[in-house]
PDB file of C-alpha atoms in Angstrom:
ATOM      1  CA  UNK U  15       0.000   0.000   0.000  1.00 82.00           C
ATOM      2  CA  UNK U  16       2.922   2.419   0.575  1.00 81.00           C
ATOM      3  CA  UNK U  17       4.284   1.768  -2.588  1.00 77.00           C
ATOM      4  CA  UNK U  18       1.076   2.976  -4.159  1.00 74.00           C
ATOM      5  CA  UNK U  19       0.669   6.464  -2.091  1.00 76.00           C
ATOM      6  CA  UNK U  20       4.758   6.971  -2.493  1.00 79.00           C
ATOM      7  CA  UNK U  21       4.654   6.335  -7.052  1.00 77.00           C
ATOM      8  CA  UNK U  22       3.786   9.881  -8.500  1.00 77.00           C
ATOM      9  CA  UNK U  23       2.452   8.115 -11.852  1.00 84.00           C
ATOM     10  CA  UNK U  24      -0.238   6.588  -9.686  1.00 84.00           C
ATOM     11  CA  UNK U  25      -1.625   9.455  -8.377  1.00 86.00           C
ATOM     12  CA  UNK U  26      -1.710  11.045 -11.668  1.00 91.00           C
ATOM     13  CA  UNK U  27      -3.355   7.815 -12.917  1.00 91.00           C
ATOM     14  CA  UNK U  28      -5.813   8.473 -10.119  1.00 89.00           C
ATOM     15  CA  UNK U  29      -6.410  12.264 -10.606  1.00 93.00           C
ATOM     16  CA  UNK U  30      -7.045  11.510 -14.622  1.00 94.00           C
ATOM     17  CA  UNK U  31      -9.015   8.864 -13.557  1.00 94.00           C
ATOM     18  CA  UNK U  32     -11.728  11.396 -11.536  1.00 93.00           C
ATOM     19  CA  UNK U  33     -11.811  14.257 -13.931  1.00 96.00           C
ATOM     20  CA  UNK U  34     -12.393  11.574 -16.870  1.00 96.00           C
ATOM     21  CA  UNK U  35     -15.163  10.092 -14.785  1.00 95.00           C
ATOM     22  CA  UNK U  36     -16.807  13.466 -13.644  1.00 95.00           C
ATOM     23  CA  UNK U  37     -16.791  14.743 -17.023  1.00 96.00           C
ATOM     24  CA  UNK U  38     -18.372  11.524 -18.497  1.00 96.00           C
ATOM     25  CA  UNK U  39     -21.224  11.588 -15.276  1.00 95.00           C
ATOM     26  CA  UNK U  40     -21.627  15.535 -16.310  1.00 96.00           C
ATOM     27  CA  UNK U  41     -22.018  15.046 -20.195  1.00 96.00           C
ATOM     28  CA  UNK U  42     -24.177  11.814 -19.500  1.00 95.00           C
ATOM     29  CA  UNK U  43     -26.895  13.586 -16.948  1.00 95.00           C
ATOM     30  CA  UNK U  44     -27.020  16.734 -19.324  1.00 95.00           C
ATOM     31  CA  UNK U  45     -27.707  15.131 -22.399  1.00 95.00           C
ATOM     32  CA  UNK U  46     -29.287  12.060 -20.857  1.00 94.00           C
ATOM     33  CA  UNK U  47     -32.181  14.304 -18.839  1.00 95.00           C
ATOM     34  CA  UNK U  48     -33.004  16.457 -22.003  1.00 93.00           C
ATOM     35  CA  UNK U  49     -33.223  12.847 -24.393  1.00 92.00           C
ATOM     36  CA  UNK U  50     -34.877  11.145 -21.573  1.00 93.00           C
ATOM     37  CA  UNK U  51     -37.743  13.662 -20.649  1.00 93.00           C
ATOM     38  CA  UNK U  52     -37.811  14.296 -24.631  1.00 92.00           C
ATOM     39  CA  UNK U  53     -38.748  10.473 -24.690  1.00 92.00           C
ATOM     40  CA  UNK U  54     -41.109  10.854 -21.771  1.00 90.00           C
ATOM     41  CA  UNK U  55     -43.155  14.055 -22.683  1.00 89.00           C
ATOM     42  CA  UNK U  56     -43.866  14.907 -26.377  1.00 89.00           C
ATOM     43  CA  UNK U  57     -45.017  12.890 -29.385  1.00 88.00           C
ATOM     44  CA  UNK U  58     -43.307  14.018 -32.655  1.00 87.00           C
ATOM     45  CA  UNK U  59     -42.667  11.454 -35.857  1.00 89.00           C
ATOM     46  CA  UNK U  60     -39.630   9.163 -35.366  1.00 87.00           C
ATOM     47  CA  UNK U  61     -40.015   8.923 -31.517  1.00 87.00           C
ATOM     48  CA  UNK U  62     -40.189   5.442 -31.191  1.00 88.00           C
ATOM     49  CA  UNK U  63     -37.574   4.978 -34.262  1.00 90.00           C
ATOM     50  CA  UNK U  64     -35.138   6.903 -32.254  1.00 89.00           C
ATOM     51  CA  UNK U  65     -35.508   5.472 -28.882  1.00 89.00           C
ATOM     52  CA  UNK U  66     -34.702   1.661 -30.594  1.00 88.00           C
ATOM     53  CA  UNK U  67     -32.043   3.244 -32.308  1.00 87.00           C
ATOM     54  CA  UNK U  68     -30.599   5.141 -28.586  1.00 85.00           C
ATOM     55  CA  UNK U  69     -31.027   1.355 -26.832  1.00 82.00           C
ATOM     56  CA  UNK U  70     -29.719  -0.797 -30.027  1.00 83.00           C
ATOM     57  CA  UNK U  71     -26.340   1.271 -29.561  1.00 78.00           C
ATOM     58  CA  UNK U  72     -25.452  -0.682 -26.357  1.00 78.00           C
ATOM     59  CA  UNK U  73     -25.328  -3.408 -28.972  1.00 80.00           C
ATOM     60  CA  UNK U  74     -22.534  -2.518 -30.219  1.00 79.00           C
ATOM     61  CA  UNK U  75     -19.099  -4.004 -28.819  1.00 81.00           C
ATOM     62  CA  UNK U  76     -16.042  -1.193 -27.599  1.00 77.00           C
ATOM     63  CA  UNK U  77     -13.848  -2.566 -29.638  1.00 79.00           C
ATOM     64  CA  UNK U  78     -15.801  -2.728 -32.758  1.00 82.00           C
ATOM     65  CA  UNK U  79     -15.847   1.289 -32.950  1.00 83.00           C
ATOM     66  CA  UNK U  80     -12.453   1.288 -31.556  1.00 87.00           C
ATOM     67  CA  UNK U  81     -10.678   2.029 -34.838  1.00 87.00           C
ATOM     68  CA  UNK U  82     -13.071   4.140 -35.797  1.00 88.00           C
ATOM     69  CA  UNK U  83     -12.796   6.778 -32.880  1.00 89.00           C
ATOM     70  CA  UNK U  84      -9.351   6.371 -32.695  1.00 91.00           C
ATOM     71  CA  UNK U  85      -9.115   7.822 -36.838  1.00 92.00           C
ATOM     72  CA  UNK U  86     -12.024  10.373 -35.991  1.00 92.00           C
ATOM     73  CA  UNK U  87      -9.790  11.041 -32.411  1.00 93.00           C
ATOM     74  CA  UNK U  88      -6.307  11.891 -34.066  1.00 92.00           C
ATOM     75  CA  UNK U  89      -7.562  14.170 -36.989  1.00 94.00           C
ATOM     76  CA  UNK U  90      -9.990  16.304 -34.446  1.00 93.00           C
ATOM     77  CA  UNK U  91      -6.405  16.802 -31.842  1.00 92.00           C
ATOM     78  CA  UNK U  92      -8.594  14.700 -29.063  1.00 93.00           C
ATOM     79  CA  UNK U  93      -6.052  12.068 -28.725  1.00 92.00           C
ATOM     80  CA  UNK U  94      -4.515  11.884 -25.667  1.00 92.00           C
ATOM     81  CA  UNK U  95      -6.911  14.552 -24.153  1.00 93.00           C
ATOM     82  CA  UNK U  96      -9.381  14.584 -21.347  1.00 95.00           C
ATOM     83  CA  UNK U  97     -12.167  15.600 -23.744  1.00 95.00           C
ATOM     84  CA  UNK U  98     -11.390  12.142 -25.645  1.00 94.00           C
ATOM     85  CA  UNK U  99     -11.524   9.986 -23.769  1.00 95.00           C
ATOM     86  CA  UNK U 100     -15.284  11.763 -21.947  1.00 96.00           C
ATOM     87  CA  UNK U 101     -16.415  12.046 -25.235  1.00 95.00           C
ATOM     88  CA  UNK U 102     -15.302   8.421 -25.551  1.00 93.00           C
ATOM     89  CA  UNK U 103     -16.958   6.856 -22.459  1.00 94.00           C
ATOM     90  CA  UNK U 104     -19.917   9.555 -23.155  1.00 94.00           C
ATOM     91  CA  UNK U 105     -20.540   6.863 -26.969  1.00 90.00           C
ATOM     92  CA  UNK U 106     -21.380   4.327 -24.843  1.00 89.00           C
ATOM     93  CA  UNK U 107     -22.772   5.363 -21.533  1.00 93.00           C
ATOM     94  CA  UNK U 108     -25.098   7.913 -22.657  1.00 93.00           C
ATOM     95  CA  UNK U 109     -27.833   5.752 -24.263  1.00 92.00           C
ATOM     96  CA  UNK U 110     -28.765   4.025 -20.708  1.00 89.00           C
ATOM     97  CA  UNK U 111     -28.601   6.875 -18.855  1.00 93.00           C
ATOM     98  CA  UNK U 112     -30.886   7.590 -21.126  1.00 93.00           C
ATOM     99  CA  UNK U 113     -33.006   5.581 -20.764  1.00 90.00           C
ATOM    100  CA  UNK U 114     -32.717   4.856 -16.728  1.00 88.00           C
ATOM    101  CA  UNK U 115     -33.981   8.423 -16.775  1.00 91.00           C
ATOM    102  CA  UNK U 116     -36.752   8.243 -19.388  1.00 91.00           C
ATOM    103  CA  UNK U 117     -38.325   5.253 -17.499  1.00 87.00           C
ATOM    104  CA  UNK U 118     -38.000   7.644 -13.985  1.00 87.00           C
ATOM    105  CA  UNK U 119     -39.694  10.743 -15.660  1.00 91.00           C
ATOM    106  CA  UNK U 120     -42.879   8.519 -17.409  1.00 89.00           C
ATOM    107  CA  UNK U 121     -43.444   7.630 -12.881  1.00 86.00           C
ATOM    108  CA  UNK U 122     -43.822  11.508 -12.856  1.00 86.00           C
ATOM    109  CA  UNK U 123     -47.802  12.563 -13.090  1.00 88.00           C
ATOM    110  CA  UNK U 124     -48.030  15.039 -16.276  1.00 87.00           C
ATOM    111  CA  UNK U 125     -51.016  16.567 -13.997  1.00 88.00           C
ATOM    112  CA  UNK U 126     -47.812  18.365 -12.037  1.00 88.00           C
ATOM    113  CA  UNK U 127     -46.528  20.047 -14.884  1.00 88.00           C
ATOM    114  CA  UNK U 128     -49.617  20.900 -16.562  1.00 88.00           C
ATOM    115  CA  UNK U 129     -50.515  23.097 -13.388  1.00 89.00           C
ATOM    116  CA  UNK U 130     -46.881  24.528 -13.541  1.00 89.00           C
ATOM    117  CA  UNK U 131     -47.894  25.399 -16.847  1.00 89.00           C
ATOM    118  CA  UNK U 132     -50.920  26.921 -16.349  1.00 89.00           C
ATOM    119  CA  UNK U 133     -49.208  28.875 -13.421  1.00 87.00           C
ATOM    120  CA  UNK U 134     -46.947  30.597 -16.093  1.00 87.00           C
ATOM    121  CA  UNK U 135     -44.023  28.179 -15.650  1.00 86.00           C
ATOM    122  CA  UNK U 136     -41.789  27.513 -19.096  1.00 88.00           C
ATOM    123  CA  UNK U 137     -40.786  23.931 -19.621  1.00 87.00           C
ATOM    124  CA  UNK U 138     -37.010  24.578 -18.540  1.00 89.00           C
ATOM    125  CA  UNK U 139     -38.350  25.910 -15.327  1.00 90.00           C
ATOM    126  CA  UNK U 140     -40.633  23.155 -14.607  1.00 89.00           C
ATOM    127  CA  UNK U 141     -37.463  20.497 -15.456  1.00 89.00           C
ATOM    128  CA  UNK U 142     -35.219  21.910 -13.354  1.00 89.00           C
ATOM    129  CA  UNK U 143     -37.609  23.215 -10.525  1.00 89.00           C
ATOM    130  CA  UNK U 144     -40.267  20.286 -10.449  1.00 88.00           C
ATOM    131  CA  UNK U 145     -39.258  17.152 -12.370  1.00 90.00           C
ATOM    132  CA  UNK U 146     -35.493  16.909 -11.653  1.00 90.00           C
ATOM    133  CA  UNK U 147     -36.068  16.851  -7.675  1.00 88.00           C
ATOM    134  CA  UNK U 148     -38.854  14.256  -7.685  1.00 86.00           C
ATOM    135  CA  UNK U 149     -36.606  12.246 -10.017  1.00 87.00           C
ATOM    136  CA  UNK U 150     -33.669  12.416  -7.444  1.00 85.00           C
ATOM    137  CA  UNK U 151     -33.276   8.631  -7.405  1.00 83.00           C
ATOM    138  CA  UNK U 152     -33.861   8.282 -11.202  1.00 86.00           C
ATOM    139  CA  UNK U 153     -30.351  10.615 -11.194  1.00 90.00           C
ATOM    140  CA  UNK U 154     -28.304   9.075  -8.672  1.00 87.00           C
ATOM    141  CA  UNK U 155     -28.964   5.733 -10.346  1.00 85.00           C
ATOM    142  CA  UNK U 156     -27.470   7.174 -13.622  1.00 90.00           C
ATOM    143  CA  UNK U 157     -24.698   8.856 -11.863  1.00 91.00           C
ATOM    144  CA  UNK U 158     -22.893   5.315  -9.937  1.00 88.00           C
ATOM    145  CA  UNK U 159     -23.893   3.501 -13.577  1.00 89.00           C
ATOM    146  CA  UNK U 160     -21.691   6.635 -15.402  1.00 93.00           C
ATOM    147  CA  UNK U 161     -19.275   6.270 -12.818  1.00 93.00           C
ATOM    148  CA  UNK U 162     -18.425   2.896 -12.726  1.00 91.00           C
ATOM    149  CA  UNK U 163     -18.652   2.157 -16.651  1.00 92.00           C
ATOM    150  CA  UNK U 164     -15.914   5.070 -16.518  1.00 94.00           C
ATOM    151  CA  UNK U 165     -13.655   4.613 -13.729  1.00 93.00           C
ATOM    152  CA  UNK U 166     -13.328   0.344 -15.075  1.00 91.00           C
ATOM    153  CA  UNK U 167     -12.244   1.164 -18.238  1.00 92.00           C
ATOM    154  CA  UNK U 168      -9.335  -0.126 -19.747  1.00 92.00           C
ATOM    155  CA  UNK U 169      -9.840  -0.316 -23.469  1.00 91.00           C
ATOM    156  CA  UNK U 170     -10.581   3.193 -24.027  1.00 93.00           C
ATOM    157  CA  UNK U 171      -7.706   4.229 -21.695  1.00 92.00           C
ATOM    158  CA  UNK U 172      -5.149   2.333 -23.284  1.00 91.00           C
ATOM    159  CA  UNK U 173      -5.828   2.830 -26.270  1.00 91.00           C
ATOM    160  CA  UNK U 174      -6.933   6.791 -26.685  1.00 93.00           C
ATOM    161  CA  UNK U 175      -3.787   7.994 -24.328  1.00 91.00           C
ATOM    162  CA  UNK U 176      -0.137   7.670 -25.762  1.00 86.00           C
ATOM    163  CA  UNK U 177       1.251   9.307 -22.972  1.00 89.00           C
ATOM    164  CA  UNK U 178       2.232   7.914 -19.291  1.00 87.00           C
ATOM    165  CA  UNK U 179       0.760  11.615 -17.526  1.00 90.00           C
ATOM    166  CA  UNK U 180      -2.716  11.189 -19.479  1.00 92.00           C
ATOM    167  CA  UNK U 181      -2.986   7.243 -18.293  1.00 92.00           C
ATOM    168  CA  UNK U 182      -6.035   6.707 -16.480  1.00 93.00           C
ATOM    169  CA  UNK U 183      -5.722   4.009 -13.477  1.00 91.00           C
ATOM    170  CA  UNK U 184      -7.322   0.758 -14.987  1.00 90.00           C
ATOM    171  CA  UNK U 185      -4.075   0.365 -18.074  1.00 91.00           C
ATOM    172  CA  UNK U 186      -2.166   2.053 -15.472  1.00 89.00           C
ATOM    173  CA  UNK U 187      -1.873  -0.947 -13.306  1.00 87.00           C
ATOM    174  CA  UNK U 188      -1.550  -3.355 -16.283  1.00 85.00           C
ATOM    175  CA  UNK U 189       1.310  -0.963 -17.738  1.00 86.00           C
ATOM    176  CA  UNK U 190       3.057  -0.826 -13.885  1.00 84.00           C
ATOM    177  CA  UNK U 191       2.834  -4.485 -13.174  1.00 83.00           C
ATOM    178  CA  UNK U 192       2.033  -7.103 -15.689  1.00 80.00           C
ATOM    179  CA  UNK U 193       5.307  -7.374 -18.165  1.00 74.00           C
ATOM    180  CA  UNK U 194       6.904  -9.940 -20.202  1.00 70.00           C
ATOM    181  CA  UNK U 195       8.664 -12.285 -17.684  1.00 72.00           C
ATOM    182  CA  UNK U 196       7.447 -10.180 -14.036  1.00 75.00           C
ATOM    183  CA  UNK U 197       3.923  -9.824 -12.473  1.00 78.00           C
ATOM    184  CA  UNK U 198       4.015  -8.040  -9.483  1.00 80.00           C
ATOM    185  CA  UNK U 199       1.198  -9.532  -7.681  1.00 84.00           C
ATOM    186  CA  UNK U 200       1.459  -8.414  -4.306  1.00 85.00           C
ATOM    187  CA  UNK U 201       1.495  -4.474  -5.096  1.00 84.00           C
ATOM    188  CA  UNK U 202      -0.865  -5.048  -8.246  1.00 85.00           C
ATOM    189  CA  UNK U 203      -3.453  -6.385  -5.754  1.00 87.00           C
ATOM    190  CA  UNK U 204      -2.829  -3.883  -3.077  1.00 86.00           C
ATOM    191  CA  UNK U 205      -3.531  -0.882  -5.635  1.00 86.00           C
ATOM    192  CA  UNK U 206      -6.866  -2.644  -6.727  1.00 85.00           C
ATOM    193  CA  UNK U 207      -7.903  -2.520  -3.455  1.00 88.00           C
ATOM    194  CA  UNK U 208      -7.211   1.302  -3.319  1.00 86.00           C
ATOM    195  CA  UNK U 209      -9.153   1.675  -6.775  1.00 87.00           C
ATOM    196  CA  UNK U 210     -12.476  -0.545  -5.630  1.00 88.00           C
ATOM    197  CA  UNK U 211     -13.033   1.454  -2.635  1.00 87.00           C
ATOM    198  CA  UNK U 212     -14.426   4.480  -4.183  1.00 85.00           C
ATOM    199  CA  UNK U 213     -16.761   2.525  -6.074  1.00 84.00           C
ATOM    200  CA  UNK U 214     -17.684   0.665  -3.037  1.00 86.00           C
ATOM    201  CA  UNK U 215     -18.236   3.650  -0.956  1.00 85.00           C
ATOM    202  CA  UNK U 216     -20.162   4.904  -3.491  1.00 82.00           C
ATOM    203  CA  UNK U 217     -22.801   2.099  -4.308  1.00 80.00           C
ATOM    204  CA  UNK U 218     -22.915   1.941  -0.474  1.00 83.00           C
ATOM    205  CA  UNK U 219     -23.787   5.128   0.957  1.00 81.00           C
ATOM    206  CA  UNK U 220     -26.109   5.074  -2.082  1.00 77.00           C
ATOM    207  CA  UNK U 221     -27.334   1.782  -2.837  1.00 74.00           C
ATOM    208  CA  UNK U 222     -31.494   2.552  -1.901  1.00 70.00           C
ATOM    209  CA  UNK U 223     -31.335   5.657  -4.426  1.00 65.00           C
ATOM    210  CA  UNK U 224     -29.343   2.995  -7.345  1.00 62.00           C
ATOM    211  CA  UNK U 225     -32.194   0.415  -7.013  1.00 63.00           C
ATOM    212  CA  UNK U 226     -35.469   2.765  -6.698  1.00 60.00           C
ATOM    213  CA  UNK U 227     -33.792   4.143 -10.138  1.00 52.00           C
ATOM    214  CA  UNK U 228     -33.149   1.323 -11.855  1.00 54.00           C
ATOM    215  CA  UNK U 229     -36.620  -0.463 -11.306  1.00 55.00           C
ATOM    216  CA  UNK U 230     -38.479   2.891 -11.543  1.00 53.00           C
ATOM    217  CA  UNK U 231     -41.410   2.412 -14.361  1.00 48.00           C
ATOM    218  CA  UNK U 232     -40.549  -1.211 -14.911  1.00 47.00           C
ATOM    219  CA  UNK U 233     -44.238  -2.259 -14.524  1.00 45.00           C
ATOM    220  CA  UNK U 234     -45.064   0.559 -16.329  1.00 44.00           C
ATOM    221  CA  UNK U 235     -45.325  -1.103 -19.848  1.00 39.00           C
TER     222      UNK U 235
END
């Protein structure tokens, strides 16, 4: 455990780590709540079309796209960049969040908003004022989802980041401690202790809030 706290490239791996993950869980909610109540509240042509299409891209496998985001990646600059690799984790964490939070908002009674409405209220107002605080479980549901899909990944993170100061911690420890002829068991194990506890901590202290989200409106259809 000292080994971990004393190596300056593991605290760097751990600091890229959280801003990678709170930019994901900020992109995610954002453009999650305005799809999701989009879903939940208006009728226009192509609804349904597009909500298939939102859910049939968790279909897809990482590595599939890899290539593909790696090309798009290096002639934008976002290589090696915290904006590539949220935008990155945002591909494929987005479309639950999604819908996690459409299926919260349809529990919501329209007959709330409409008298918002009628009270002068514009639709922004009532989302932020009225819907967003009754959906308070719907959100922390999609925030430990965000979080974990981000702070496990190792694909992304090995393959998006060329240098050792941009390394987030999941190809960090495979990069530190598995090599050709040496695994370094002991310390490897030590610093994935370190790494599950903020996960841990986090699904603990809000565990009631993750499972009233994830089943809300599953009797619903």
């Amino acid at each position: 455990y000292r080994s971990f706290f004393t190596n300056v490239s593991f605290l760097r791996y751990y600091f890229n780590s959280v801003v990678v993950a709170a930019g994901t869980i900020t992109v995610c909610l954002v453009a999650g709540t305005l799809a999701g109540y989009s879903f939940s509240r208006f009728s226009y042509p192509g609804r349904n079309t597009l909500m298939i299409i939102t859910l049939s891209a968790q279909m897809f496998p990482w590595a599939l796209l890899l290539i593909s985001l790696y090309s798009l990646f290096q002639r934008l600059s976002l290589l090696d960049s915290y904006i590539g690799l949220i935008l990155a984790h945002s591909v494929f964490a987005l479309p639950l969040t999604t819908w996690i939070l459409k299926g919260y908002f349809d529990t919501v009674p329209t007959s709330i908003e409409e008298s918002a409405l009628i009270e002068g209220a514009s639709r922004s107002r009532i989302l932020a004022s009225i819907v967003l605080p009754l959906c308070r479980p719907g959100l922390v549901a999609a925030t430990i989802y965000v979080f974990i899909f981000s702070w496990n990944d190792f694909i992304f993170g090995l393959t998006l980041t060329t240098s050792d100061k941009m390394r987030i911690i999941a190809p960090g420890i495979a990069i530190t401690y598995i090599a050709e002829f040496q695994y370094k068991w002991i310390e490897m194990m030590a610093t994935a202790t370190l790494v599950t506890l903020p996960v841990v901590v986090l699904f603990l202290v809000l565990q009631r809030h993750f499972v009233d989200g994830l089943t809300a409106g599953a009797t619903k259809y």
